[in-house]
Amino acid sequence: MASIFTKIIEGEIPSYKIYEDDKTYAFLDINPETKGHTLVVPKVEVDKIYELSDEDWGALWASVKKIAAHIEEVTGRRVIMKVIGTDVPHAHVHLMPLDETWEYGRTLKLRDEEFEEIRDKLAF
Ligand code: AMP
Protein backbone atom coordinates (compact mmCIF):
# COMPACT_ATOMS: atom_id res chain seq x y z
CA MET A 1 0.00 0.00 0.00
CA ALA A 2 1.21 3.50 -0.86
CA SER A 3 2.51 5.60 2.02
CA ILE A 4 0.70 8.78 3.01
CA PHE A 5 3.59 10.76 1.48
CA THR A 6 3.29 8.90 -1.84
CA LYS A 7 -0.43 9.78 -1.80
CA ILE A 8 0.53 13.42 -1.21
CA ILE A 9 3.10 13.36 -4.03
CA GLU A 10 0.50 11.85 -6.36
CA GLY A 11 -2.09 14.45 -5.36
CA GLU A 12 -4.52 11.98 -3.75
CA ILE A 13 -4.10 13.75 -0.41
CA PRO A 14 -3.77 17.56 -0.32
CA SER A 15 -0.63 19.30 0.89
CA TYR A 16 0.78 22.80 1.16
CA LYS A 17 3.42 22.31 -1.53
CA ILE A 18 6.62 24.35 -1.37
CA TYR A 19 8.75 22.77 -4.10
CA GLU A 20 8.86 19.84 -6.51
CA ASP A 21 11.32 18.41 -9.02
CA ASP A 22 11.60 15.05 -10.75
CA LYS A 23 13.00 13.26 -7.67
CA THR A 24 11.77 15.18 -4.63
CA TYR A 25 8.69 16.89 -3.18
CA ALA A 26 8.50 19.38 -0.29
CA PHE A 27 5.45 20.52 1.69
CA LEU A 28 4.50 22.01 5.05
CA ASP A 29 4.35 19.66 8.03
CA ILE A 30 0.80 19.72 9.43
CA ASN A 31 2.18 19.54 12.99
CA PRO A 32 4.79 22.29 12.72
CA GLU A 33 7.40 22.97 15.39
CA THR A 34 7.83 26.46 13.88
CA LYS A 35 6.04 28.42 11.16
CA GLY A 36 7.50 27.19 7.88
CA HIS A 37 8.32 23.66 9.11
CA THR A 38 8.77 21.77 5.85
CA LEU A 39 9.23 18.10 4.96
CA VAL A 40 11.45 17.18 2.02
CA VAL A 41 10.59 13.75 0.66
CA PRO A 42 12.11 11.55 -2.08
CA LYS A 43 9.53 10.55 -4.66
CA VAL A 44 10.79 6.99 -4.52
CA GLU A 45 9.14 5.32 -1.54
CA VAL A 46 11.61 3.81 0.89
CA ASP A 47 11.02 3.49 4.62
CA LYS A 48 14.50 4.26 5.96
CA ILE A 49 16.49 7.15 4.52
CA TYR A 50 19.66 5.08 4.30
CA GLU A 51 17.87 2.66 1.95
CA LEU A 52 17.93 5.28 -0.83
CA SER A 53 20.12 4.61 -3.85
CA ASP A 54 23.16 6.89 -4.08
CA GLU A 55 21.43 8.81 -6.85
CA ASP A 56 18.21 9.37 -4.88
CA TRP A 57 20.22 10.16 -1.72
CA GLY A 58 22.13 12.83 -3.67
CA ALA A 59 18.94 14.25 -5.15
CA LEU A 60 17.24 14.43 -1.73
CA TRP A 61 20.14 16.25 -0.05
CA ALA A 62 20.56 18.59 -3.03
CA SER A 63 16.90 19.57 -2.59
CA VAL A 64 17.33 19.90 1.19
CA LYS A 65 20.24 22.30 0.60
CA LYS A 66 18.33 24.34 -1.98
CA ILE A 67 15.10 24.52 0.04
CA ALA A 68 16.86 25.34 3.34
CA ALA A 69 18.72 28.23 1.67
CA HIS A 70 15.46 29.44 0.17
CA ILE A 71 13.59 29.29 3.50
CA GLU A 72 16.45 31.22 5.14
CA GLU A 73 16.33 33.85 2.41
CA VAL A 74 12.56 34.31 2.74
CA THR A 75 12.29 34.17 6.56
CA GLY A 76 15.67 35.65 7.51
CA ARG A 77 16.09 32.79 9.97
CA ARG A 78 18.62 30.03 10.43
CA VAL A 79 17.10 26.74 9.24
CA ILE A 80 17.53 23.72 11.49
CA MET A 81 16.86 20.17 10.35
CA LYS A 82 16.17 16.72 11.69
CA VAL A 83 15.72 13.20 10.43
CA ILE A 84 13.60 11.08 12.76
CA GLY A 85 11.50 8.57 10.86
CA THR A 86 9.47 7.10 13.69
CA ASP A 87 6.00 7.93 12.41
CA VAL A 88 5.73 7.80 8.62
CA PRO A 89 7.52 4.89 6.88
CA HIS A 90 8.60 7.03 3.91
CA ALA A 91 11.99 8.72 4.20
CA HIS A 92 11.91 12.49 4.81
CA VAL A 93 13.94 15.39 6.18
CA HIS A 94 12.42 18.09 8.44
CA LEU A 95 13.47 21.74 7.84
CA MET A 96 12.46 24.40 10.37
CA PRO A 97 13.19 28.12 10.39
CA LEU A 98 14.40 28.64 13.95
CA ASP A 99 12.53 31.20 16.03
CA GLU A 100 12.43 32.10 19.72
CA THR A 101 9.28 30.00 20.30
CA TRP A 102 10.85 26.71 19.14
CA GLU A 103 11.03 23.78 21.55
CA TYR A 104 12.03 20.33 20.36
CA GLY A 105 8.90 18.27 19.63
CA ARG A 106 6.45 20.96 20.67
CA THR A 107 3.97 21.66 17.87
CA LEU A 108 1.94 24.73 16.92
CA LYS A 109 -1.75 24.73 16.04
CA LEU A 110 -2.23 26.75 12.85
CA ARG A 111 -5.39 27.53 10.92
CA ASP A 112 -5.74 26.68 7.22
CA GLU A 113 -5.34 30.35 6.31
CA GLU A 114 -2.07 30.50 8.22
CA PHE A 115 -0.74 27.42 6.42
CA GLU A 116 -1.81 28.96 3.09
CA GLU A 117 -0.11 32.24 3.91
CA ILE A 118 3.15 30.46 4.82
CA ARG A 119 2.92 28.27 1.74
CA ASP A 120 2.41 31.33 -0.48
CA LYS A 121 5.52 32.95 1.01
CA LEU A 122 7.75 29.89 0.73
CA ALA A 123 6.66 28.18 -2.49
CA PHE A 124 9.15 28.42 -5.38
P1 AMP B 1 8.65 11.41 11.68
O1 AMP B 1 8.32 10.15 10.89
O2 AMP B 1 8.81 11.15 13.14
O3 AMP B 1 9.83 12.16 11.11
O4 AMP B 1 7.40 12.39 11.57
C1 AMP B 1 6.54 12.40 10.46
C2 AMP B 1 6.03 13.83 10.26
O5 AMP B 1 5.06 13.80 9.20
C3 AMP B 1 5.32 14.44 11.47
O6 AMP B 1 5.97 15.66 11.82
C4 AMP B 1 3.89 14.66 11.00
O7 AMP B 1 3.32 15.85 11.52
C5 AMP B 1 4.06 14.76 9.49
N1 AMP B 1 2.87 14.42 8.73
C6 AMP B 1 2.13 13.29 8.84
N2 AMP B 1 1.09 13.31 7.97
C7 AMP B 1 1.18 14.49 7.30
C8 AMP B 1 0.40 15.13 6.28
N3 AMP B 1 -0.69 14.54 5.76
N4 AMP B 1 0.78 16.35 5.83
C9 AMP B 1 1.86 16.95 6.35
N5 AMP B 1 2.65 16.41 7.31
C10 AMP B 1 2.31 15.21 7.79
PDB file of C-alpha atoms and ligand atoms in Angstrom:
ATOM      1  CA  MET A   1       0.000   0.000   0.000  1.00  0.00           C
ATOM      2  CA  ALA A   2       1.215   3.502  -0.865  1.00  0.00           C
ATOM      3  CA  SER A   3       2.510   5.600   2.017  1.00  0.00           C
ATOM      4  CA  ILE A   4       0.702   8.784   3.007  1.00  0.00           C
ATOM      5  CA  PHE A   5       3.587  10.757   1.483  1.00  0.00           C
ATOM      6  CA  THR A   6       3.287   8.899  -1.843  1.00  0.00           C
ATOM      7  CA  LYS A   7      -0.427   9.777  -1.802  1.00  0.00           C
ATOM      8  CA  ILE A   8       0.530  13.425  -1.206  1.00  0.00           C
ATOM      9  CA  ILE A   9       3.100  13.363  -4.032  1.00  0.00           C
ATOM     10  CA  GLU A  10       0.497  11.848  -6.360  1.00  0.00           C
ATOM     11  CA  GLY A  11      -2.091  14.453  -5.356  1.00  0.00           C
ATOM     12  CA  GLU A  12      -4.518  11.978  -3.754  1.00  0.00           C
ATOM     13  CA  ILE A  13      -4.102  13.755  -0.410  1.00  0.00           C
ATOM     14  CA  PRO A  14      -3.770  17.558  -0.320  1.00  0.00           C
ATOM     15  CA  SER A  15      -0.628  19.302   0.886  1.00  0.00           C
ATOM     16  CA  TYR A  16       0.784  22.799   1.162  1.00  0.00           C
ATOM     17  CA  LYS A  17       3.416  22.306  -1.528  1.00  0.00           C
ATOM     18  CA  ILE A  18       6.619  24.352  -1.370  1.00  0.00           C
ATOM     19  CA  TYR A  19       8.751  22.768  -4.099  1.00  0.00           C
ATOM     20  CA  GLU A  20       8.859  19.839  -6.506  1.00  0.00           C
ATOM     21  CA  ASP A  21      11.324  18.413  -9.020  1.00  0.00           C
ATOM     22  CA  ASP A  22      11.597  15.051 -10.749  1.00  0.00           C
ATOM     23  CA  LYS A  23      13.001  13.263  -7.672  1.00  0.00           C
ATOM     24  CA  THR A  24      11.771  15.179  -4.628  1.00  0.00           C
ATOM     25  CA  TYR A  25       8.691  16.891  -3.184  1.00  0.00           C
ATOM     26  CA  ALA A  26       8.500  19.377  -0.293  1.00  0.00           C
ATOM     27  CA  PHE A  27       5.453  20.519   1.695  1.00  0.00           C
ATOM     28  CA  LEU A  28       4.496  22.005   5.049  1.00  0.00           C
ATOM     29  CA  ASP A  29       4.349  19.657   8.031  1.00  0.00           C
ATOM     30  CA  ILE A  30       0.800  19.721   9.433  1.00  0.00           C
ATOM     31  CA  ASN A  31       2.182  19.541  12.994  1.00  0.00           C
ATOM     32  CA  PRO A  32       4.791  22.286  12.719  1.00  0.00           C
ATOM     33  CA  GLU A  33       7.395  22.973  15.385  1.00  0.00           C
ATOM     34  CA  THR A  34       7.830  26.458  13.875  1.00  0.00           C
ATOM     35  CA  LYS A  35       6.037  28.423  11.164  1.00  0.00           C
ATOM     36  CA  GLY A  36       7.499  27.189   7.878  1.00  0.00           C
ATOM     37  CA  HIS A  37       8.317  23.658   9.105  1.00  0.00           C
ATOM     38  CA  THR A  38       8.775  21.769   5.846  1.00  0.00           C
ATOM     39  CA  LEU A  39       9.229  18.098   4.963  1.00  0.00           C
ATOM     40  CA  VAL A  40      11.451  17.176   2.021  1.00  0.00           C
ATOM     41  CA  VAL A  41      10.588  13.747   0.655  1.00  0.00           C
ATOM     42  CA  PRO A  42      12.115  11.550  -2.076  1.00  0.00           C
ATOM     43  CA  LYS A  43       9.528  10.545  -4.656  1.00  0.00           C
ATOM     44  CA  VAL A  44      10.789   6.988  -4.524  1.00  0.00           C
ATOM     45  CA  GLU A  45       9.145   5.320  -1.545  1.00  0.00           C
ATOM     46  CA  VAL A  46      11.607   3.813   0.893  1.00  0.00           C
ATOM     47  CA  ASP A  47      11.019   3.486   4.624  1.00  0.00           C
ATOM     48  CA  LYS A  48      14.502   4.260   5.957  1.00  0.00           C
ATOM     49  CA  ILE A  49      16.488   7.150   4.521  1.00  0.00           C
ATOM     50  CA  TYR A  50      19.664   5.075   4.300  1.00  0.00           C
ATOM     51  CA  GLU A  51      17.872   2.656   1.948  1.00  0.00           C
ATOM     52  CA  LEU A  52      17.925   5.280  -0.829  1.00  0.00           C
ATOM     53  CA  SER A  53      20.116   4.615  -3.854  1.00  0.00           C
ATOM     54  CA  ASP A  54      23.158   6.886  -4.079  1.00  0.00           C
ATOM     55  CA  GLU A  55      21.426   8.811  -6.854  1.00  0.00           C
ATOM     56  CA  ASP A  56      18.212   9.371  -4.882  1.00  0.00           C
ATOM     57  CA  TRP A  57      20.218  10.165  -1.722  1.00  0.00           C
ATOM     58  CA  GLY A  58      22.130  12.826  -3.666  1.00  0.00           C
ATOM     59  CA  ALA A  59      18.935  14.254  -5.150  1.00  0.00           C
ATOM     60  CA  LEU A  60      17.240  14.432  -1.733  1.00  0.00           C
ATOM     61  CA  TRP A  61      20.138  16.252  -0.052  1.00  0.00           C
ATOM     62  CA  ALA A  62      20.563  18.590  -3.029  1.00  0.00           C
ATOM     63  CA  SER A  63      16.898  19.566  -2.585  1.00  0.00           C
ATOM     64  CA  VAL A  64      17.332  19.901   1.191  1.00  0.00           C
ATOM     65  CA  LYS A  65      20.236  22.305   0.602  1.00  0.00           C
ATOM     66  CA  LYS A  66      18.332  24.339  -1.979  1.00  0.00           C
ATOM     67  CA  ILE A  67      15.101  24.523   0.040  1.00  0.00           C
ATOM     68  CA  ALA A  68      16.860  25.338   3.338  1.00  0.00           C
ATOM     69  CA  ALA A  69      18.722  28.230   1.674  1.00  0.00           C
ATOM     70  CA  HIS A  70      15.460  29.440   0.170  1.00  0.00           C
ATOM     71  CA  ILE A  71      13.595  29.291   3.497  1.00  0.00           C
ATOM     72  CA  GLU A  72      16.446  31.223   5.142  1.00  0.00           C
ATOM     73  CA  GLU A  73      16.331  33.853   2.411  1.00  0.00           C
ATOM     74  CA  VAL A  74      12.559  34.306   2.737  1.00  0.00           C
ATOM     75  CA  THR A  75      12.289  34.167   6.556  1.00  0.00           C
ATOM     76  CA  GLY A  76      15.667  35.648   7.511  1.00  0.00           C
ATOM     77  CA  ARG A  77      16.091  32.789   9.970  1.00  0.00           C
ATOM     78  CA  ARG A  78      18.623  30.026  10.432  1.00  0.00           C
ATOM     79  CA  VAL A  79      17.102  26.744   9.243  1.00  0.00           C
ATOM     80  CA  ILE A  80      17.527  23.717  11.488  1.00  0.00           C
ATOM     81  CA  MET A  81      16.861  20.174  10.352  1.00  0.00           C
ATOM     82  CA  LYS A  82      16.169  16.718  11.687  1.00  0.00           C
ATOM     83  CA  VAL A  83      15.718  13.196  10.425  1.00  0.00           C
ATOM     84  CA  ILE A  84      13.602  11.081  12.764  1.00  0.00           C
ATOM     85  CA  GLY A  85      11.500   8.567  10.865  1.00  0.00           C
ATOM     86  CA  THR A  86       9.468   7.101  13.690  1.00  0.00           C
ATOM     87  CA  ASP A  87       5.996   7.930  12.406  1.00  0.00           C
ATOM     88  CA  VAL A  88       5.726   7.803   8.625  1.00  0.00           C
ATOM     89  CA  PRO A  89       7.522   4.888   6.882  1.00  0.00           C
ATOM     90  CA  HIS A  90       8.596   7.027   3.910  1.00  0.00           C
ATOM     91  CA  ALA A  91      11.990   8.723   4.196  1.00  0.00           C
ATOM     92  CA  HIS A  92      11.907  12.485   4.813  1.00  0.00           C
ATOM     93  CA  VAL A  93      13.940  15.394   6.185  1.00  0.00           C
ATOM     94  CA  HIS A  94      12.423  18.089   8.442  1.00  0.00           C
ATOM     95  CA  LEU A  95      13.469  21.736   7.841  1.00  0.00           C
ATOM     96  CA  MET A  96      12.460  24.397  10.369  1.00  0.00           C
ATOM     97  CA  PRO A  97      13.190  28.122  10.385  1.00  0.00           C
ATOM     98  CA  LEU A  98      14.401  28.638  13.947  1.00  0.00           C
ATOM     99  CA  ASP A  99      12.534  31.204  16.027  1.00  0.00           C
ATOM    100  CA  GLU A 100      12.428  32.096  19.718  1.00  0.00           C
ATOM    101  CA  THR A 101       9.282  29.995  20.296  1.00  0.00           C
ATOM    102  CA  TRP A 102      10.848  26.714  19.137  1.00  0.00           C
ATOM    103  CA  GLU A 103      11.029  23.785  21.551  1.00  0.00           C
ATOM    104  CA  TYR A 104      12.031  20.328  20.363  1.00  0.00           C
ATOM    105  CA  GLY A 105       8.900  18.267  19.629  1.00  0.00           C
ATOM    106  CA  ARG A 106       6.447  20.964  20.670  1.00  0.00           C
ATOM    107  CA  THR A 107       3.969  21.661  17.870  1.00  0.00           C
ATOM    108  CA  LEU A 108       1.943  24.732  16.921  1.00  0.00           C
ATOM    109  CA  LYS A 109      -1.748  24.732  16.043  1.00  0.00           C
ATOM    110  CA  LEU A 110      -2.227  26.749  12.853  1.00  0.00           C
ATOM    111  CA  ARG A 111      -5.395  27.528  10.924  1.00  0.00           C
ATOM    112  CA  ASP A 112      -5.744  26.677   7.223  1.00  0.00           C
ATOM    113  CA  GLU A 113      -5.340  30.354   6.308  1.00  0.00           C
ATOM    114  CA  GLU A 114      -2.067  30.502   8.225  1.00  0.00           C
ATOM    115  CA  PHE A 115      -0.737  27.420   6.418  1.00  0.00           C
ATOM    116  CA  GLU A 116      -1.814  28.961   3.095  1.00  0.00           C
ATOM    117  CA  GLU A 117      -0.105  32.242   3.907  1.00  0.00           C
ATOM    118  CA  ILE A 118       3.147  30.464   4.822  1.00  0.00           C
ATOM    119  CA  ARG A 119       2.921  28.266   1.737  1.00  0.00           C
ATOM    120  CA  ASP A 120       2.411  31.330  -0.482  1.00  0.00           C
ATOM    121  CA  LYS A 121       5.523  32.955   1.013  1.00  0.00           C
ATOM    122  CA  LEU A 122       7.755  29.889   0.735  1.00  0.00           C
ATOM    123  CA  ALA A 123       6.664  28.176  -2.492  1.00  0.00           C
ATOM    124  CA  PHE A 124       9.153  28.415  -5.376  1.00  0.00           C
TER     125      PHE A 124
HETATM  126  P1  AMP B   1       8.653  11.408  11.684  1.00  0.00           P
HETATM  127  O1  AMP B   1       8.320  10.153  10.886  1.00  0.00           O
HETATM  128  O2  AMP B   1       8.812  11.151  13.144  1.00  0.00           O
HETATM  129  O3  AMP B   1       9.830  12.164  11.107  1.00  0.00           O
HETATM  130  O4  AMP B   1       7.401  12.386  11.565  1.00  0.00           O
HETATM  131  C1  AMP B   1       6.543  12.405  10.459  1.00  0.00           C
HETATM  132  C2  AMP B   1       6.034  13.828  10.259  1.00  0.00           C
HETATM  133  O5  AMP B   1       5.065  13.804   9.204  1.00  0.00           O
HETATM  134  C3  AMP B   1       5.316  14.437  11.473  1.00  0.00           C
HETATM  135  O6  AMP B   1       5.973  15.658  11.823  1.00  0.00           O
HETATM  136  C4  AMP B   1       3.888  14.664  10.998  1.00  0.00           C
HETATM  137  O7  AMP B   1       3.320  15.848  11.522  1.00  0.00           O
HETATM  138  C5  AMP B   1       4.059  14.756   9.490  1.00  0.00           C
HETATM  139  N1  AMP B   1       2.866  14.417   8.732  1.00  0.00           N
HETATM  140  C6  AMP B   1       2.127  13.290   8.838  1.00  0.00           C
HETATM  141  N2  AMP B   1       1.092  13.307   7.969  1.00  0.00           N
HETATM  142  C7  AMP B   1       1.177  14.493   7.303  1.00  0.00           C
HETATM  143  C8  AMP B   1       0.401  15.125   6.283  1.00  0.00           C
HETATM  144  N3  AMP B   1      -0.693  14.538   5.762  1.00  0.00           N
HETATM  145  N4  AMP B   1       0.780  16.349   5.834  1.00  0.00           N
HETATM  146  C9  AMP B   1       1.861  16.954   6.349  1.00  0.00           C
HETATM  147  N5  AMP B   1       2.651  16.406   7.308  1.00  0.00           N
HETATM  148  C10 AMP B   1       2.314  15.206   7.789  1.00  0.00           C
END
